[in-house]
Structures are given as C-alpha cells and as structure tokens.
Coordinates of C-alpha atoms in Angstrom, one line a residue:
M1 CA 162.7 89.0 103.9
A2 CA 160.1 91.5 104.4
D3 CA 157.6 91.4 107.3
P4 CA 154.8 93.9 106.8
A5 CA 152.3 92.4 109.2
G6 CA 154.8 92.5 112.0
A7 CA 157.8 94.8 111.8
V8 CA 156.1 97.6 109.8
L9 CA 153.0 97.6 112.0
G10 CA 155.4 98.1 115.1
I11 CA 157.0 100.9 113.4
L12 CA 153.7 102.7 112.6
G13 CA 152.6 102.2 116.2
L14 CA 156.0 103.7 117.5
V15 CA 155.6 106.6 115.2
G16 CA 152.1 107.2 116.3
S17 CA 153.2 107.3 119.9
V18 CA 156.0 109.6 119.2
V19 CA 153.7 112.1 117.4
E20 CA 151.2 112.0 120.3
V21 CA 153.9 112.5 122.8
I22 CA 155.0 115.5 120.8
H23 CA 151.4 117.0 120.9
I24 CA 150.7 116.6 124.7
G25 CA 153.9 118.3 126.0
Y26 CA 153.9 120.8 128.8
A27 CA 156.1 123.8 129.5
A28 CA 156.9 126.0 132.5
K29 CA 154.9 129.2 132.6
G30 CA 156.6 132.6 131.7
M31 CA 158.5 131.1 128.7
A32 CA 157.9 133.0 125.5
G33 CA 159.6 134.1 122.3
S34 CA 162.1 131.5 121.7
L35 CA 160.2 128.8 123.5
R36 CA 157.1 129.5 121.1
L37 CA 159.3 129.3 118.0
S38 CA 161.1 126.2 119.3
H39 CA 157.6 124.6 120.1
L40 CA 156.4 125.4 116.5
Q41 CA 159.5 123.7 115.2
L42 CA 158.9 120.7 117.4
E43 CA 155.2 120.5 116.2
L44 CA 156.6 120.6 112.5
E45 CA 159.1 117.9 113.4
G46 CA 156.0 115.8 114.5
A47 CA 154.2 116.5 111.3
L48 CA 157.3 115.7 109.2
L49 CA 157.9 112.4 111.0
Q50 CA 154.1 111.5 110.6
G51 CA 154.2 112.5 107.0
W52 CA 157.3 110.3 106.3
A53 CA 155.5 107.3 108.0
E54 CA 152.4 107.9 106.0
N55 CA 154.4 108.3 102.7
V56 CA 156.6 105.4 102.8
L57 CA 154.9 102.8 105.0
L58 CA 151.2 103.2 104.1
S59 CA 149.9 101.7 100.9
D60 CA 148.4 103.8 98.1
E61 CA 144.9 103.0 99.3
G62 CA 145.3 105.1 102.3
L63 CA 143.0 104.4 105.3
A64 CA 141.4 101.5 103.4
G65 CA 144.8 99.8 102.5
G66 CA 147.6 98.0 104.3
T67 CA 151.3 98.5 104.5
R68 CA 154.2 98.6 102.2
A69 CA 156.8 95.9 102.7
I70 CA 160.2 96.9 104.2
P71 CA 163.2 94.6 104.5
A72 CA 163.6 93.1 107.9
K73 CA 167.1 94.5 108.4
I74 CA 166.0 98.1 107.7
S75 CA 162.9 97.6 109.8
T76 CA 165.0 96.6 112.8
L77 CA 167.2 99.8 112.4
I78 CA 164.1 102.0 112.1
V79 CA 162.6 100.6 115.3
T80 CA 166.0 101.1 117.1
I81 CA 165.8 104.8 116.0
L82 CA 162.2 105.4 117.1
K83 CA 163.0 103.9 120.4
E84 CA 165.9 106.1 121.0
L85 CA 163.9 109.1 119.8
L86 CA 161.0 108.3 122.2
Q87 CA 163.7 108.0 125.1
L88 CA 164.5 111.7 124.5
F89 CA 161.3 112.7 126.3
D90 CA 161.9 110.4 129.4
D91 CA 163.9 113.0 131.4
S92 CA 161.3 115.7 130.6
A93 CA 158.3 113.5 131.7
G94 CA 159.8 113.5 135.2
I95 CA 159.2 117.2 135.6
V96 CA 155.4 116.6 135.2
K97 CA 155.4 113.9 137.8
K98 CA 157.4 116.2 140.2
Y99 CA 154.8 119.0 139.9
R100 CA 152.0 116.6 140.4
D101 CA 153.5 115.3 143.6
S102 CA 154.0 118.7 145.0
S103 CA 150.5 119.7 143.9
D104 CA 151.8 122.9 142.5
T105 CA 150.7 122.4 138.9
S106 CA 150.3 126.2 138.3
K107 CA 153.9 126.5 137.2
L108 CA 153.1 124.3 134.2
E109 CA 150.7 124.9 131.2
P110 CA 150.0 122.9 128.0
L111 CA 152.2 124.0 125.1
S112 CA 149.0 123.9 122.9
P113 CA 147.2 125.6 121.4
T114 CA 149.5 126.2 118.4
P115 CA 149.0 126.4 114.6
L116 CA 149.4 122.8 114.5
A117 CA 148.4 121.2 117.8
G118 CA 145.4 123.5 118.5
T119 CA 143.6 122.9 115.3
R120 CA 144.9 119.9 113.8
R121 CA 142.5 117.1 112.6
S122 CA 142.9 113.5 113.6
S123 CA 145.7 112.5 111.4
T124 CA 145.6 109.8 108.7
L125 CA 148.3 107.8 110.7
I126 CA 146.4 107.9 114.0
R127 CA 143.1 107.0 112.2
W128 CA 144.8 104.3 110.4
L129 CA 146.3 102.7 113.6
S130 CA 142.8 102.9 115.2
I131 CA 141.0 101.2 112.3
K132 CA 143.5 98.5 112.2
Q133 CA 143.7 98.3 115.8
V134 CA 147.5 98.4 115.9
P135 CA 148.9 98.1 119.6
R136 CA 151.6 100.9 120.5
P137 CA 153.3 102.1 123.4
E138 CA 151.1 104.6 125.4
A139 CA 151.9 108.2 125.0
F140 CA 153.0 110.2 128.0
K141 CA 153.1 113.8 129.2
W142 CA 156.4 115.7 129.5
A143 CA 157.7 119.2 130.1
I144 CA 160.8 121.3 129.6
R145 CA 161.7 124.4 131.8
D146 CA 163.7 126.5 129.3
G147 CA 163.9 127.4 125.7
P148 CA 167.5 126.3 124.9
K149 CA 166.7 122.8 126.3
L150 CA 163.6 122.6 124.0
Q151 CA 165.6 123.7 121.1
E152 CA 168.2 121.0 121.8
L153 CA 165.4 118.4 121.8
V154 CA 164.2 119.7 118.5
T155 CA 167.7 119.5 117.1
R156 CA 168.1 115.9 118.2
I157 CA 164.7 114.8 116.8
N158 CA 165.7 116.3 113.5
G159 CA 168.9 114.2 113.5
F160 CA 166.9 110.9 114.2
R161 CA 164.4 111.9 111.4
K162 CA 167.2 112.5 108.9
G163 CA 168.5 109.0 109.7
L164 CA 164.9 107.5 109.0
E165 CA 164.7 109.3 105.8
E166 CA 167.9 108.1 104.7
L167 CA 167.0 104.5 105.3
V168 CA 163.6 104.9 103.3
P169 CA 163.3 108.1 101.2
K170 CA 160.0 109.5 100.8
N171 CA 158.1 110.8 97.6
M172 CA 158.8 114.4 97.9
E173 CA 155.9 115.6 95.7
L174 CA 153.2 113.7 97.7
F175 CA 155.2 114.8 100.9
K176 CA 154.6 118.6 100.1
V177 CA 151.0 118.0 99.6
Q178 CA 150.7 116.1 102.9
M179 CA 152.5 118.9 104.8
L180 CA 150.0 121.5 103.4
V181 CA 147.2 119.4 104.7
D182 CA 148.6 119.0 108.3
T183 CA 149.9 122.5 108.6
V184 CA 148.8 125.5 106.6
A185 CA 145.4 124.2 105.7
E186 CA 144.6 123.9 109.4
S187 CA 146.3 127.0 110.8
T188 CA 144.6 130.3 111.6
V189 CA 145.9 133.4 109.8
D190 CA 147.0 134.7 113.3
H191 CA 149.5 132.0 113.5
L192 CA 150.8 131.7 109.9
Q193 CA 153.5 134.3 110.4
A194 CA 155.1 132.3 113.2
L195 CA 154.5 129.1 111.4
R196 CA 156.5 130.5 108.3
R197 CA 159.4 131.5 110.6
A198 CA 159.5 128.0 112.1
A199 CA 159.5 126.5 108.6
Q200 CA 162.2 128.9 107.3
Q201 CA 164.4 127.8 110.2
L202 CA 163.9 124.1 109.7
M203 CA 164.6 124.7 106.1
E204 CA 168.0 126.3 107.0
D205 CA 168.9 123.4 109.4
N206 CA 167.9 120.7 107.1
P207 CA 168.2 121.4 103.4
T208 CA 166.5 118.0 102.5
D209 CA 163.4 119.5 104.0
A210 CA 163.4 122.4 101.7
P211 CA 161.0 121.6 99.0
A212 CA 158.2 120.8 101.7
M213 CA 159.1 123.8 103.9
H214 CA 159.2 126.0 100.9
A215 CA 155.6 124.9 99.9
I216 CA 154.5 125.8 103.5
C217 CA 156.1 129.1 103.4
A218 CA 154.7 130.1 100.0
A219 CA 151.2 128.9 101.0
A220 CA 151.5 130.8 104.4
L221 CA 152.6 133.9 102.7
I222 CA 149.6 133.9 100.4
R223 CA 147.3 133.3 103.3
E224 CA 148.9 136.0 105.3
Q225 CA 147.9 138.4 102.5
L226 CA 144.2 137.5 102.5
P227 CA 143.0 140.0 105.0
R228 CA 144.1 142.7 102.7
W229 CA 141.6 142.0 100.3
E230 CA 139.4 144.9 101.3
L231 CA 142.0 147.6 100.8
D232 CA 141.5 151.2 101.9
V233 CA 141.7 154.1 99.5
G234 CA 145.4 154.7 100.4
H235 CA 146.5 151.0 99.8
L236 CA 144.3 150.8 96.7
Q237 CA 146.2 153.7 95.0
A238 CA 149.6 152.3 96.0
Y239 CA 148.6 149.0 94.4
I240 CA 147.3 150.8 91.2
T241 CA 150.7 152.5 90.9
A242 CA 152.7 149.3 91.4
L243 CA 150.4 147.0 89.1
S244 CA 149.0 149.2 86.5
K245 CA 150.6 148.8 83.1
R246 CA 150.5 151.3 80.0
T247 CA 148.7 150.0 76.8
D248 CA 151.7 151.1 74.7
S249 CA 153.9 148.6 76.6
F250 CA 152.8 145.8 74.3
T251 CA 154.2 144.9 71.0
T252 CA 150.8 144.1 69.3
Q253 CA 147.4 145.6 69.1
P254 CA 144.8 143.8 71.5
P255 CA 142.0 141.8 69.9
A256 CA 138.7 143.4 69.4
D257 CA 136.8 140.8 71.4
L258 CA 137.6 139.3 75.0
S259 CA 139.7 136.3 73.6
L260 CA 143.1 135.5 75.4
W261 CA 145.6 138.0 74.0
S262 CA 149.1 136.4 73.3
T263 CA 151.7 139.1 72.9
S264 CA 154.9 140.5 74.4
F265 CA 155.3 143.1 77.1
T266 CA 158.2 145.5 77.3
S267 CA 159.6 146.9 80.6
K268 CA 162.8 148.7 81.7
D269 CA 163.5 145.8 84.2
N270 CA 163.0 142.8 82.0
G271 CA 163.1 144.0 78.3
S272 CA 160.5 142.3 76.1
I273 CA 158.9 139.0 77.5
P274 CA 156.1 136.9 76.2
V275 CA 152.8 137.4 78.0
L276 CA 149.1 136.3 78.0
V277 CA 146.4 138.9 78.8
E278 CA 143.1 137.7 80.2
W279 CA 140.3 140.2 80.0
R280 CA 137.7 141.2 82.6
K281 CA 134.8 143.6 81.8
P282 CA 132.0 145.2 83.8
E283 CA 128.5 144.4 83.0
P284 CA 126.9 146.7 80.5
G285 CA 124.9 149.5 82.0
E286 CA 126.8 149.5 85.4
N287 CA 126.9 152.9 87.1
A288 CA 130.0 154.7 87.9
E289 CA 130.1 153.3 91.5
S290 CA 130.0 149.8 90.5
T291 CA 132.7 150.4 87.9
R292 CA 134.9 151.8 90.5
F293 CA 134.4 148.9 92.7
F294 CA 135.1 146.6 89.5
E295 CA 138.5 148.2 89.1
R296 CA 139.2 147.8 92.7
D297 CA 138.6 143.9 92.3
V298 CA 140.9 143.9 89.3
V299 CA 143.6 145.4 91.4
Q300 CA 143.2 143.1 94.3
I301 CA 143.2 139.9 92.1
A302 CA 146.4 141.1 90.4
N303 CA 147.8 141.8 93.7
F304 CA 147.0 138.3 94.9
L305 CA 148.3 136.6 91.6
S306 CA 151.5 138.6 91.8
S307 CA 152.1 136.8 95.2
L308 CA 152.2 133.5 93.1
A309 CA 155.7 134.4 91.9
Q310 CA 156.8 133.1 95.4
H311 CA 155.0 129.8 94.9
P312 CA 156.9 126.7 93.7
D313 CA 153.9 125.4 91.7
A314 CA 155.0 126.2 87.9
H315 CA 151.6 125.8 86.7
L316 CA 150.0 128.7 88.6
P317 CA 150.5 131.9 86.5
R318 CA 152.9 134.7 87.5
C319 CA 150.9 138.0 87.2
L320 CA 152.9 141.1 86.2
G321 CA 149.9 143.5 86.8
Y322 CA 147.0 144.7 84.7
V323 CA 146.3 146.9 81.9
K324 CA 143.3 149.2 81.6
D325 CA 142.0 149.4 77.9
K326 CA 140.1 152.6 77.8
D327 CA 139.8 152.6 73.9
H328 CA 137.6 149.4 74.1
R329 CA 134.2 150.4 75.5
V330 CA 131.6 147.9 76.8
G331 CA 128.2 149.1 76.4
G332 CA 129.5 152.5 75.2
T333 CA 130.8 153.6 78.6
Q334 CA 133.1 151.3 80.5
P335 CA 136.7 150.2 79.6
R336 CA 138.0 146.6 79.9
Y337 CA 140.7 145.3 82.2
G338 CA 143.4 142.7 81.4
L339 CA 145.4 140.5 83.8
I340 CA 149.0 140.2 82.4
F341 CA 150.6 136.7 82.9
S342 CA 154.2 136.0 82.2
V343 CA 154.6 132.9 79.9
P344 CA 157.6 131.1 78.5
T345 CA 156.5 131.5 74.8
V346 CA 153.9 133.4 72.8
K347 CA 152.6 130.2 71.1
T348 CA 149.7 129.0 73.2
S349 CA 146.5 127.1 72.8
T350 CA 143.9 125.8 75.3
L351 CA 143.0 122.3 76.3
L352 CA 139.7 122.8 75.2
K353 CA 140.8 123.8 71.7
V354 CA 143.2 120.8 71.5
I355 CA 140.4 118.4 72.3
Q356 CA 138.1 120.0 69.9
D357 CA 140.5 119.8 67.1
T358 CA 141.9 116.3 67.7
A359 CA 138.8 114.4 69.3
H360 CA 137.9 112.6 66.2
I361 CA 141.6 111.9 65.2
P362 CA 142.8 109.0 67.4
S363 CA 146.3 109.2 66.1
R364 CA 146.6 112.6 67.7
H365 CA 145.2 111.7 71.1
P366 CA 147.9 112.1 73.9
D367 CA 148.8 108.7 75.4
V368 CA 147.3 107.6 78.8
A369 CA 150.5 108.4 80.7
A370 CA 150.7 112.1 79.3
R371 CA 147.0 112.4 80.5
I372 CA 147.6 111.0 83.9
R373 CA 150.7 113.3 84.2
V374 CA 148.8 116.4 83.4
S375 CA 145.8 115.4 85.6
L376 CA 148.2 115.0 88.5
K377 CA 149.8 118.3 87.9
L378 CA 146.4 120.0 87.6
V379 CA 145.1 118.5 90.9
I380 CA 148.2 119.8 92.7
S381 CA 147.7 123.3 91.4
V382 CA 144.0 123.3 92.4
F383 CA 145.0 121.7 95.8
Q384 CA 147.6 124.4 96.3
L385 CA 145.1 127.2 95.8
L386 CA 142.6 125.6 98.0
A387 CA 145.2 125.3 100.8
A388 CA 146.1 128.8 100.3
G389 CA 142.3 129.7 101.0
W390 CA 141.3 130.8 97.6
L391 CA 138.4 129.9 95.3
H392 CA 139.1 129.7 91.6
K393 CA 135.5 129.6 90.4
G394 CA 136.4 129.1 86.7
I395 CA 138.0 125.6 86.3
T396 CA 137.3 124.6 82.7
S397 CA 139.3 123.3 79.8
A398 CA 139.1 126.8 78.2
N399 CA 140.9 128.2 81.0
I400 CA 143.9 125.8 80.8
A401 CA 146.6 127.4 78.5
L402 CA 148.8 124.9 76.9
L403 CA 152.3 126.1 76.1
D404 CA 155.1 124.8 73.8
Q405 CA 153.0 122.4 71.9
A406 CA 154.6 119.7 69.7
H407 CA 157.3 121.1 67.1
G408 CA 156.9 120.2 63.5
D409 CA 153.5 119.9 61.6
P410 CA 150.9 120.4 64.4
H411 CA 148.2 118.5 62.3
K412 CA 150.2 115.4 62.2
Q413 CA 151.8 115.0 65.7
R414 CA 150.4 113.7 69.1
H415 CA 150.0 116.3 71.7
E416 CA 152.1 115.7 74.8
L417 CA 150.6 118.1 77.3
T418 CA 154.0 118.9 78.6
N419 CA 153.3 122.4 80.0
F420 CA 150.3 124.4 81.0
L421 CA 149.1 127.3 83.1
L422 CA 145.9 127.3 85.0
L423 CA 144.1 130.7 84.1
G424 CA 140.5 131.9 84.3
F425 CA 140.9 134.0 87.4
Q426 CA 138.4 136.5 86.4
S427 CA 136.0 135.5 89.3
A428 CA 138.5 134.1 91.7
R429 CA 138.2 135.3 95.4
L430 CA 139.2 134.3 98.9
S431 CA 137.3 131.6 100.6
S432 CA 135.7 133.5 103.5
S433 CA 132.3 134.9 104.5
G434 CA 131.3 138.3 103.1
Q435 CA 133.2 137.9 99.9
Y436 CA 131.7 137.7 96.4
S437 CA 132.7 137.8 92.8
R438 CA 131.7 140.6 90.3
N439 CA 130.4 139.4 86.9
P440 CA 131.0 135.7 87.0
A441 CA 130.1 133.7 83.9
R442 CA 126.5 132.8 83.6
T443 CA 126.7 130.9 80.4
R444 CA 125.4 127.3 80.0
V445 CA 129.0 126.4 78.7
F446 CA 130.5 127.1 82.2
D447 CA 127.5 125.5 84.0
T448 CA 128.3 122.2 82.4
Y449 CA 131.6 122.2 84.5
R450 CA 129.5 123.4 87.7
H451 CA 128.4 121.4 90.7
P452 CA 124.5 121.1 90.5
S453 CA 124.2 123.3 93.6
A454 CA 126.5 126.0 92.1
V455 CA 124.9 126.6 88.6
S456 CA 124.2 130.2 87.7
S457 CA 120.3 129.8 87.7
L458 CA 120.6 129.3 91.5
W459 CA 122.8 132.3 92.3
S460 CA 120.0 134.7 93.0
T461 CA 118.0 132.3 95.2
E462 CA 117.6 132.5 98.9
Q463 CA 118.7 128.8 99.3
Y464 CA 122.0 129.4 97.6
R465 CA 122.7 132.4 99.7
K466 CA 121.8 130.6 102.9
S467 CA 123.9 127.6 102.0
G468 CA 127.0 129.9 101.9
G469 CA 127.2 130.6 98.3
Y470 CA 130.2 129.4 96.4
R471 CA 132.4 126.9 98.3
A472 CA 135.7 125.1 97.9
P473 CA 133.9 121.8 97.0
F474 CA 132.5 123.3 94.0
D475 CA 136.1 124.0 92.6
V476 CA 136.8 120.1 93.2
Y477 CA 133.8 119.2 91.2
S478 CA 134.8 121.5 88.3
L479 CA 138.3 119.8 88.5
G480 CA 136.5 116.5 88.1
A481 CA 134.6 117.7 85.1
V482 CA 138.0 118.7 83.3
L483 CA 139.4 115.2 84.3
V484 CA 136.4 113.8 82.4
E485 CA 137.5 115.6 79.3
L486 CA 141.1 114.4 79.8
G487 CA 140.1 110.9 80.3
L488 CA 137.6 110.5 77.5
W489 CA 139.2 113.0 75.3
R490 CA 135.9 114.8 74.6
T491 CA 134.7 118.1 75.6
L492 CA 131.8 118.5 77.9
G493 CA 129.9 120.6 75.3
D494 CA 130.2 117.6 72.9
I495 CA 129.0 115.0 75.5
R496 CA 126.2 117.5 76.6
A497 CA 125.1 117.9 72.9
S498 CA 124.9 114.2 72.5
A499 CA 122.9 113.7 75.7
D500 CA 120.5 116.4 74.7
A501 CA 120.0 115.0 71.2
K502 CA 119.1 111.6 72.8
M503 CA 116.7 113.3 75.0
A504 CA 115.0 115.2 72.2
A505 CA 114.8 112.1 70.1
S506 CA 112.9 110.4 72.9
G507 CA 110.6 113.4 73.3
R508 CA 112.0 114.3 76.7
P509 CA 113.1 117.7 77.9
S510 CA 116.9 118.6 78.1
L511 CA 118.6 117.5 81.4
D512 CA 118.6 119.8 84.3
A513 CA 121.7 120.6 86.4
L514 CA 121.2 117.4 88.7
G515 CA 120.2 115.3 85.8
W516 CA 123.3 116.3 83.8
S517 CA 125.7 115.6 86.8
E518 CA 124.2 112.1 87.1
Y519 CA 124.5 111.5 83.4
L520 CA 128.1 112.5 83.6
R521 CA 128.8 110.2 86.5
L522 CA 127.2 107.2 84.6
K523 CA 129.2 107.9 81.7
V524 CA 132.4 107.9 83.8
E525 CA 131.3 104.6 85.4
Q526 CA 130.6 103.1 81.9
E527 CA 133.5 104.4 79.8
M528 CA 136.4 105.6 81.8
P529 CA 137.7 102.2 83.1
G530 CA 138.1 101.1 79.6
R531 CA 139.9 104.3 78.5
M532 CA 142.0 105.2 81.5
G533 CA 141.6 102.3 83.9
G534 CA 139.6 101.8 87.2
K535 CA 141.8 103.8 89.3
F536 CA 141.4 106.9 87.3
A537 CA 137.7 106.4 87.1
Q538 CA 137.5 106.3 90.8
V539 CA 139.4 109.5 91.2
V540 CA 137.0 111.2 88.8
L541 CA 133.9 109.8 90.4
W542 CA 135.3 111.1 93.9
C543 CA 135.4 114.6 92.5
L544 CA 132.0 114.5 90.9
G545 CA 130.4 113.0 93.9
I546 CA 131.8 115.8 96.3
R547 CA 129.4 117.1 98.9
G548 CA 129.0 120.8 98.8
D549 CA 129.0 121.1 102.7
I550 CA 132.2 119.3 103.5
A551 CA 134.7 121.4 105.7
A552 CA 137.8 122.8 104.2
N553 CA 140.1 120.6 106.3
G554 CA 138.1 117.5 105.4
L555 CA 137.9 118.5 101.8
L556 CA 141.8 118.6 101.6
A557 CA 142.4 115.5 103.5
G558 CA 139.8 113.7 101.2
M559 CA 141.7 115.1 98.1
E560 CA 145.0 113.7 99.5
E561 CA 143.6 110.3 100.2
S562 CA 141.2 109.8 97.4
V563 CA 142.7 111.9 94.5
L564 CA 146.4 112.5 95.0
R565 CA 147.6 109.3 96.3
P566 CA 146.0 107.2 93.6
L567 CA 147.5 109.6 91.0
F568 CA 150.9 109.6 92.6
S569 CA 150.7 105.7 92.7
Y570 CA 151.1 105.5 88.9
R571 CA 154.6 104.6 87.8
L572 CA 155.0 107.2 84.8

C-alpha cells in the first residue's frame, strides 16, 4: 500500500533537514585547496539529493501540488537510508560544541560562501515544506578539521544517494534542468571554474550522475567565456584567424539576398559536410569605424556559438566559424557576414514555412504529441541559453530550422517535427550591463513575437534604456509566442492580419503592442485548451504573462515549475 500523506511527507522532511545540515557546516580555519574542492562536491551532493526528492516525490504541479505515491516498503527503506545519512554528521557536530564550550570560536569559520551556498535561492523543496507545514528534524551545525575526512564524508553521502536513486529512479531530463537552476544559474563567474572541477570529479566517481554533471560543466564552460566578449586587438586577430572561412570553401554560390543558405562546406579536417549559413549585414551608410565594430561582433558571436560544440543540447547549433562575403555589397560599400552552422542534412525548412504551407490542410498538421515534444525540446534549448547567461533576442518560427522532414511526397505527408535547430543568433549577446546588439531587426514581423515592453519602437526611448534594455524575460515571452503558433498551427502573421481586419471593419485603429499582447493571450485562453489541452494553454499563458523585471534566478525557477514540469509530465 502507498502512504503519500505519511511516509512520503516524512521522507521529504528528512531530505530537507539533510540539505540544510549540509549548508550550515563549519570547517577549521586555514584549510584550503582540497577542502574547498571537497566542500563544493558536498554542496553538489546536497543539490543532487534535493533534486532527486523534488524530481521523484513532488507532483507535477510543484509548489501548488502534493506528493507522488511511493510503496510503503520502499518508503521504509528510504527513511532508513536518510536517517543513516543524517547520522554521518553527528560526530562532526561535537566539534562545534567543543569550541563553543571553550569560547575559542576563532578556529572555526563557516564553509560558506560558495558558488552554491553563498548565492542559492530558497529551494523548491524547502519552500514546499514550509507551505505545507511539514514537520522535520531540526538542522544542526557541524564541523570537520581536515580535508581527507571531509572527502570521506562526501564519498559516503554519494553512496547513500546512489542507494536512494536505485530505489526510485529519477527523470534525468528534468533533473538536468533542476541542476542548472540550483547550480550554474545562481553562481558567480568567479566560482564557475571550481564548480566545474567539482562536477567533473563527481561525474568520474559516479557515472550515473554524468548527464547532469555534463550539463553543469557545459553551461559553466560557456559562462566562463562570457568576460571575453570584449576582446582586445590581439585576441580579436587570433579569433579571426581561427574562425574566418574562405568563400571558395563552399560547393554552391551564395544567394543574392540574405535568406538562409543551405550548402556544403569543404575543409581538410572534415571533408565536405552540409552546413547552413545565416547572414548578418551592417546598416547601409555605416562608417568604417562602425563596420569594424560590426565585424568584431560577428567574430565574437561565432566564438561563443563554437563553444556550444561542448554542449549536450542537440538543438543548439554547432558553429564552424564565419564567412566574409566581400562580393556582396550592402549600400555599395560594406560586405555581408555569414555564421556557418554544421547540420546533418542540406534539406531544411523553417517552422514558419511549414506552418504557412500546411495551416489550411488539417491532414498535414503534426499530431498533438509531436507538437508537445518539439515544444519541450525548444523550451529546454532556450532555458539552456538563459542559464548560460545569454540572450537570444530573435526567437521566432522563422529562426527554427527543421531538418530531415518526412520522406516521400512532402505534399501528402504529415510533418513529425522530429529534428530542429534554433538559429537566429544575429542579435544575440550576453546578459550583462553595458552590452548591446548591433542592427537588430526592427520589422513589425519580429515585433509580433516581442514583449510589449521590448518592441522596436521603444528602443530609442529613455524609459527603455532606464529599465535595462533587453532582458531575459523578453526571450521567454518570444518563446511563448512560438508556442502559440505550434499549438494553434497558425503563424502570428496570419493571426495578426485577422485581428487587424476585424479592427478595420469596425472602424478602429490597429492594435498597439500592448493591445496585441492582450489579444494574443485572450486567443490562447479561448482556443488553446480545445486544441492542445488546458495544461499546455497554461504553459503558454505563463510565458506570455511574464514580467519584464523578474530576476534571472526567479525566472529560471519559474520556468522549471510552470513550463518545464508541466511539459515533462506528458506521457508521450
């Protein structure tokens, strides 16, 4: 029999106590090096234990929900393991008492701050326990005098945690997201290198943790590169040499316009491979100084995107470098630049094009399961970018390249949306003060995907600059706009044209940015539940209702709870 109201609550309470005990530990002064690395590993063990409990014991509704049912026999085993785990700290707790009695507390200092304990938010687990008023053992302070003993403690905790995960396995894809929220997303750049070393060590010690640790290492590695955005002249020339590709390395001629170029790229190392080239151009009439800065921006975006080759997310592009097309002159003076992305096939389309071609042919609409799957993958990709500290700034269906579409007659088959790449990095930049994008799209087509506080007509206003310019929540809004298209299987351009026609027929002016956003939310409320179900509709409404001033850690935690968890809960 299962006892979610009793045994599972007791398990959650015990996990909460263990996690808090880990975070309030003390260490003898003068210990550095191995002690710091061991402490980071200990913090990661705490995050992994907490993530496991949230993953397998809390319902899909997160803070608002209850618990999952666990068989009574397994619950008893889990409680026994957690009590033994908590006992590991008993001997160490006596050291704190000893120094307190002798009034010589100068020999002890808190282990925090660390990349995890020093900046971490109040976890989902601790908040859930507080909301539900779940009783739990009181956390206590502890201390360890030397690094080897602390490392031994980490090893023993790891063994207990492996036992727990064998009893109740976790959903690894959701778990990777949880780890990014609780580690990389809340770490300062200064601590990321040490965090990555700790994650690599845990990955070697426990292969079952490898997917989550790999995600942490990859995101940390990208974040470590962010301060190099502003390259000096020496670094810039080095990156140009490494990333610049010759125009005669491609097997076909580039398009005359700035459309996506599907071709093959030949190199000594890889032979001929299929690629997509995404063009960027300076504004017509820009002077030589502005053009020089524009090329520097292209080089640095290519450098960042090339680092995604280390990332486990298959839907983020692998950048091979860039090409400078001097024969294509914009405004008679400047060349254009193309970011080169490796792809599995030269046969590509875009989500926008597929929806446009099939919107009025119901037999060719992807089924609901396929649309939910691609929505989840897209959300994860955007989440990974935001967790790594980057802003995309161009999330639209036109910037989602669909690969390997259905074989056979494309005019008769249903699209499965099996594989895609998130492109559109022409305006991407890191999420920090003092950074801005050169030549972002100012068209109304792009504005239909933008948060009402981030449309192009506001960019030159004092209010926009004072509010911090473009921020991470605006990418989440654009993500929600694409989810509208996936759910309703209509382009925003089509929906907007219908709305404008209705307004014109009644003698009213076209919708402004705020009016369009409200219209879109109302359409989701009215039509999405019948097309995709109420759960999917709530996910989309959360994205479209995002506040522009929400902090980064709160944004990622909110995405985990209100977007990722509901999408992961579908049994597809």
